[in-house]
mmCIF file of C-alpha atoms in Angstrom:
data_model
loop_
_atom_site.group_PDB
_atom_site.id
_atom_site.type_symbol
_atom_site.label_atom_id
_atom_site.label_comp_id
_atom_site.label_asym_id
_atom_site.label_seq_id
_atom_site.Cartn_x
_atom_site.Cartn_y
_atom_site.Cartn_z
ATOM 1 C CA MET A 21 6.594 3.712 -20.269
ATOM 2 C CA SER A 22 5.451 7.049 -18.752
ATOM 3 C CA PHE A 23 2.561 8.853 -20.091
ATOM 4 C CA SER A 24 2.307 12.667 -19.810
ATOM 5 C CA SER A 25 -0.088 15.023 -21.475
ATOM 6 C CA SER A 26 1.752 17.622 -23.575
ATOM 7 C CA ASP A 27 -0.348 20.260 -22.051
ATOM 8 C CA GLU A 28 0.241 19.145 -18.436
ATOM 9 C CA PRO A 29 3.877 17.770 -17.970
ATOM 10 C CA ALA A 30 4.712 15.714 -14.998
ATOM 11 C CA ALA A 31 5.530 17.975 -11.851
ATOM 12 C CA PRO A 32 9.192 18.303 -11.114
ATOM 13 C CA GLY A 33 10.429 15.386 -8.939
ATOM 14 C CA LEU A 34 7.390 13.134 -9.580
ATOM 15 C CA LEU A 35 9.168 10.521 -11.677
ATOM 16 C CA SER A 36 12.063 10.446 -9.299
ATOM 17 C CA ALA A 37 9.862 10.056 -6.286
ATOM 18 C CA ILE A 38 8.062 7.194 -7.904
ATOM 19 C CA THR A 39 11.199 5.544 -9.043
ATOM 20 C CA ALA A 40 12.465 5.756 -5.479
ATOM 21 C CA LEU A 41 9.285 4.323 -4.053
ATOM 22 C CA ARG A 42 9.272 1.502 -6.488
ATOM 23 C CA THR A 43 12.939 0.708 -5.688
ATOM 24 C CA ALA A 44 12.162 0.754 -1.937
ATOM 25 C CA ALA A 45 9.143 -1.543 -2.612
ATOM 26 C CA GLU A 46 11.177 -4.100 -4.676
ATOM 27 C CA ASN A 47 13.922 -4.090 -2.108
ATOM 28 C CA ALA A 48 11.627 -4.044 0.953
ATOM 29 C CA ASP A 49 13.266 -0.984 2.291
ATOM 30 C CA GLY A 50 10.844 0.931 4.482
ATOM 31 C CA GLU A 51 13.429 3.300 5.680
ATOM 32 C CA ALA A 52 13.969 4.631 2.154
ATOM 33 C CA LEU A 53 10.625 6.269 2.352
ATOM 34 C CA ALA A 54 11.764 8.852 4.946
ATOM 35 C CA GLY A 55 13.599 10.618 2.116
ATOM 36 C CA ILE A 56 10.902 10.725 -0.395
ATOM 37 C CA VAL A 57 7.810 11.629 1.513
ATOM 38 C CA ALA A 58 6.688 15.041 2.929
ATOM 39 C CA SER A 59 6.501 15.644 6.566
ATOM 40 C CA ASP A 60 2.676 15.893 6.376
ATOM 41 C CA VAL A 61 2.276 12.802 4.017
ATOM 42 C CA ILE A 62 -1.089 11.003 4.103
ATOM 43 C CA PHE A 63 -1.454 7.225 3.355
ATOM 44 C CA HIS A 64 -5.021 5.881 2.450
ATOM 45 C CA THR A 65 -5.069 2.052 3.010
ATOM 46 C CA PRO A 66 -7.277 -0.231 0.805
ATOM 47 C CA LEU A 67 -8.175 -2.167 4.166
ATOM 48 C CA THR A 68 -10.577 0.593 5.504
ATOM 49 C CA SER A 69 -11.634 4.198 4.944
ATOM 50 C CA ARG A 70 -11.841 4.584 8.700
ATOM 51 C CA ILE A 71 -8.165 4.888 9.048
ATOM 52 C CA ARG A 72 -5.538 6.925 7.378
ATOM 53 C CA PHE A 73 -1.792 7.131 8.334
ATOM 54 C CA GLU A 74 -0.351 10.643 8.516
ATOM 55 C CA GLY A 75 3.133 12.057 8.989
ATOM 56 C CA ARG A 76 6.631 10.854 7.683
ATOM 57 C CA GLU A 77 7.489 8.813 10.861
ATOM 58 C CA GLU A 78 4.107 6.923 10.800
ATOM 59 C CA VAL A 79 4.054 6.224 6.988
ATOM 60 C CA THR A 80 7.703 5.165 7.095
ATOM 61 C CA ALA A 81 6.886 2.819 9.929
ATOM 62 C CA LEU A 82 3.816 1.483 8.172
ATOM 63 C CA HIS A 83 5.880 0.660 5.090
ATOM 64 C CA ARG A 84 8.337 -1.308 7.117
ATOM 65 C CA ASP A 85 5.410 -3.440 8.314
ATOM 66 C CA ILE A 86 3.870 -3.569 4.721
ATOM 67 C CA PHE A 87 7.236 -4.804 3.383
ATOM 68 C CA ALA A 88 7.543 -7.507 6.128
ATOM 69 C CA VAL A 89 4.205 -9.087 5.228
ATOM 70 C CA ILE A 90 4.071 -8.617 1.439
ATOM 71 C CA GLU A 91 6.692 -10.883 -0.143
ATOM 72 C CA GLY A 92 8.320 -10.616 -3.648
ATOM 73 C CA LEU A 93 6.991 -7.055 -4.495
ATOM 74 C CA SER A 94 7.467 -6.080 -8.031
ATOM 75 C CA THR A 95 6.286 -2.857 -9.784
ATOM 76 C CA THR A 96 5.453 -1.493 -13.257
ATOM 77 C CA GLU A 97 6.309 1.599 -14.889
ATOM 78 C CA PRO A 98 4.320 4.674 -14.016
ATOM 79 C CA LEU A 99 1.824 6.610 -15.700
ATOM 80 C CA THR A 100 1.986 10.562 -14.904
ATOM 81 C CA ARG A 101 0.094 13.641 -15.283
ATOM 82 C CA GLY A 102 0.687 16.814 -13.447
ATOM 83 C CA ASP A 103 1.541 16.230 -9.709
ATOM 84 C CA THR A 104 -0.069 12.682 -9.888
ATOM 85 C CA GLY A 105 1.336 9.202 -10.775
ATOM 86 C CA VAL A 106 0.129 5.732 -10.741
ATOM 87 C CA PHE A 107 1.828 2.359 -10.843
ATOM 88 C CA THR A 108 0.960 -1.171 -10.293
ATOM 89 C CA PHE A 109 2.458 -3.649 -7.959
ATOM 90 C CA SER A 110 2.153 -7.308 -7.087
ATOM 91 C CA GLY A 111 3.406 -9.503 -4.422
ATOM 92 C CA HIS A 112 2.223 -12.504 -2.060
ATOM 93 C CA VAL A 113 0.661 -12.445 1.341
ATOM 94 C CA ARG A 114 0.853 -15.732 2.962
ATOM 95 C CA GLY A 115 0.967 -17.428 -0.424
ATOM 96 C CA LEU A 116 -1.796 -15.506 -2.060
ATOM 97 C CA LYS A 117 -1.026 -13.238 -5.028
ATOM 98 C CA LEU A 118 -2.033 -9.619 -4.245
ATOM 99 C CA GLU A 119 -2.183 -7.105 -7.140
ATOM 100 C CA ALA A 120 -2.498 -3.340 -6.434
ATOM 101 C CA MET A 121 -2.407 0.175 -7.859
ATOM 102 C CA ASN A 122 -0.627 2.849 -6.059
ATOM 103 C CA LEU A 123 -1.878 6.458 -6.801
ATOM 104 C CA VAL A 124 0.782 8.931 -5.590
ATOM 105 C CA ARG A 125 0.778 12.840 -5.571
ATOM 106 C CA VAL A 126 3.708 14.885 -4.912
ATOM 107 C CA ASN A 127 4.155 18.636 -3.715
ATOM 108 C CA ASP A 128 6.156 21.400 -5.341
ATOM 109 C CA HIS A 129 9.369 19.931 -3.977
ATOM 110 C CA GLY A 130 8.839 16.479 -5.434
ATOM 111 C CA LYS A 131 8.089 14.900 -1.980
ATOM 112 C CA ILE A 132 5.186 12.497 -1.875
ATOM 113 C CA VAL A 133 2.248 14.022 0.092
ATOM 114 C CA GLU A 134 -0.392 11.505 -0.639
ATOM 115 C CA PHE A 135 -0.689 7.745 -1.322
ATOM 116 C CA THR A 136 -3.963 5.822 -2.219
ATOM 117 C CA ILE A 137 -3.784 2.113 -2.700
ATOM 118 C CA PHE A 138 -6.360 -0.020 -4.470
ATOM 119 C CA ALA A 139 -6.011 -3.876 -4.367
ATOM 120 C CA ARG A 140 -7.303 -7.098 -5.488
ATOM 121 C CA PRO A 141 -8.311 -9.939 -5.504
ATOM 122 C CA LEU A 142 -10.498 -10.113 -2.304
ATOM 123 C CA PRO A 143 -9.100 -13.178 -0.757
ATOM 124 C CA ALA A 144 -5.612 -11.730 -0.963
ATOM 125 C CA LEU A 145 -6.837 -8.386 0.315
ATOM 126 C CA ALA A 146 -8.652 -10.041 3.297
ATOM 127 C CA THR A 147 -5.499 -12.013 4.059
ATOM 128 C CA LEU A 148 -3.590 -8.708 4.138
ATOM 129 C CA PHE A 149 -6.268 -7.403 6.345
ATOM 130 C CA ALA A 150 -5.660 -10.429 8.666
ATOM 131 C CA THR A 151 -2.012 -9.961 8.645
ATOM 132 C CA LEU A 152 -1.080 -6.236 8.482
ATOM 133 C CA PRO A 153 -3.331 -4.652 11.157
ATOM 134 C CA PRO A 154 -2.365 -6.872 13.999
ATOM 135 C CA ARG A 155 1.321 -6.119 13.241
ATOM 136 C CA VAL A 156 0.560 -2.456 13.013
ATOM 137 C CA THR A 157 -1.589 -2.396 16.155
ATOM 138 C CA ALA A 158 1.130 -4.329 18.190
ATOM 139 C CA ARG A 159 3.667 -1.730 17.077
ATOM 140 C CA ARG A 160 1.440 1.278 17.920
ATOM 141 C CA ARG A 161 -0.595 0.083 20.977
ATOM 142 C CA GLY A 162 0.872 -3.079 22.269
ATOM 143 C CA ARG A 163 0.871 -6.829 21.827
ATOM 144 C CA ALA A 164 -2.320 -7.524 23.614
ATOM 145 C CA LYS A 165 -4.190 -5.129 21.184
ATOM 146 C CA GLY A 166 -2.324 -6.666 18.405
ATOM 147 C CA ALA A 167 -3.514 -10.135 19.353
ATOM 148 C CA LEU A 168 -7.079 -8.790 19.720
ATOM 149 C CA VAL A 169 -6.983 -7.416 16.239
ATOM 150 C CA ALA A 170 -5.629 -10.690 14.932
ATOM 151 C CA ALA A 171 -8.557 -12.505 16.522
ATOM 152 C CA LEU A 172 -11.029 -10.126 15.080
ATOM 153 C CA ALA A 173 -9.426 -10.066 11.474
ATOM 154 C CA THR A 174 -8.247 -13.719 10.998
ATOM 155 C CA PRO A 175 -11.649 -15.239 10.418
ATOM 156 C CA LEU A 176 -12.456 -12.931 7.443
ATOM 157 C CA GLY A 177 -9.199 -13.869 5.654
ATOM 158 C CA LEU A 178 -9.895 -17.547 6.272
ATOM 159 C CA ALA A 179 -13.739 -17.288 5.110
ATOM 160 C CA LEU A 180 -12.748 -15.508 1.824
ATOM 161 C CA ARG A 181 -9.864 -17.770 1.029
ATOM 162 C CA THR A 182 -12.276 -20.745 1.486
ATOM 163 C CA ALA A 183 -14.933 -19.090 -0.567
ATOM 164 C CA ASP A 184 -12.458 -18.440 -3.263
ATOM 165 C CA VAL A 185 -11.794 -22.121 -3.648
ATOM 166 C CA LEU A 186 -15.358 -23.391 -3.272
ATOM 167 C CA VAL A 187 -17.558 -20.715 -4.943
ATOM 168 C CA PRO A 188 -16.073 -20.895 -8.527
ATOM 169 C CA ARG A 189 -16.746 -24.723 -8.546
ATOM 170 C CA LEU A 190 -20.291 -24.000 -7.899
ATOM 171 C CA ILE A 191 -20.909 -21.151 -10.473
#
């Protein structure tokens, strides 16, 4: 079910862009993004505010990486207002369930110009942090730097997965 205010209808192309994005996610088809994102698209990751991905080629490549590490993605119907829509999605990262919300904004041509992802729970997000950046770094900067990023990020994922098991027993 979509929500639109009667005084601010959804922008032209917003629902079709979100539908195409949801289909791409559910089919793990990163290449499909090239046709629905603007050339100057910006992707804000939930992993850090220090990095954002810009441009059609980089955001499409990033989604190939995302779809390779998050398994079994499923999405929900969007809520829309003006040029912005949101929908939730879930999947698994190394066996942990990840739940997230995707905030999408489109331009006047119905192309996605901005993504912002919010994700939970923390152990799954940390596992994503330990899994995705090494892959992206290896693609962008080489295998050695990808291995370095993995060495730096992996302990965080392990620590939070362990804490997630032990801390609730103590509370």
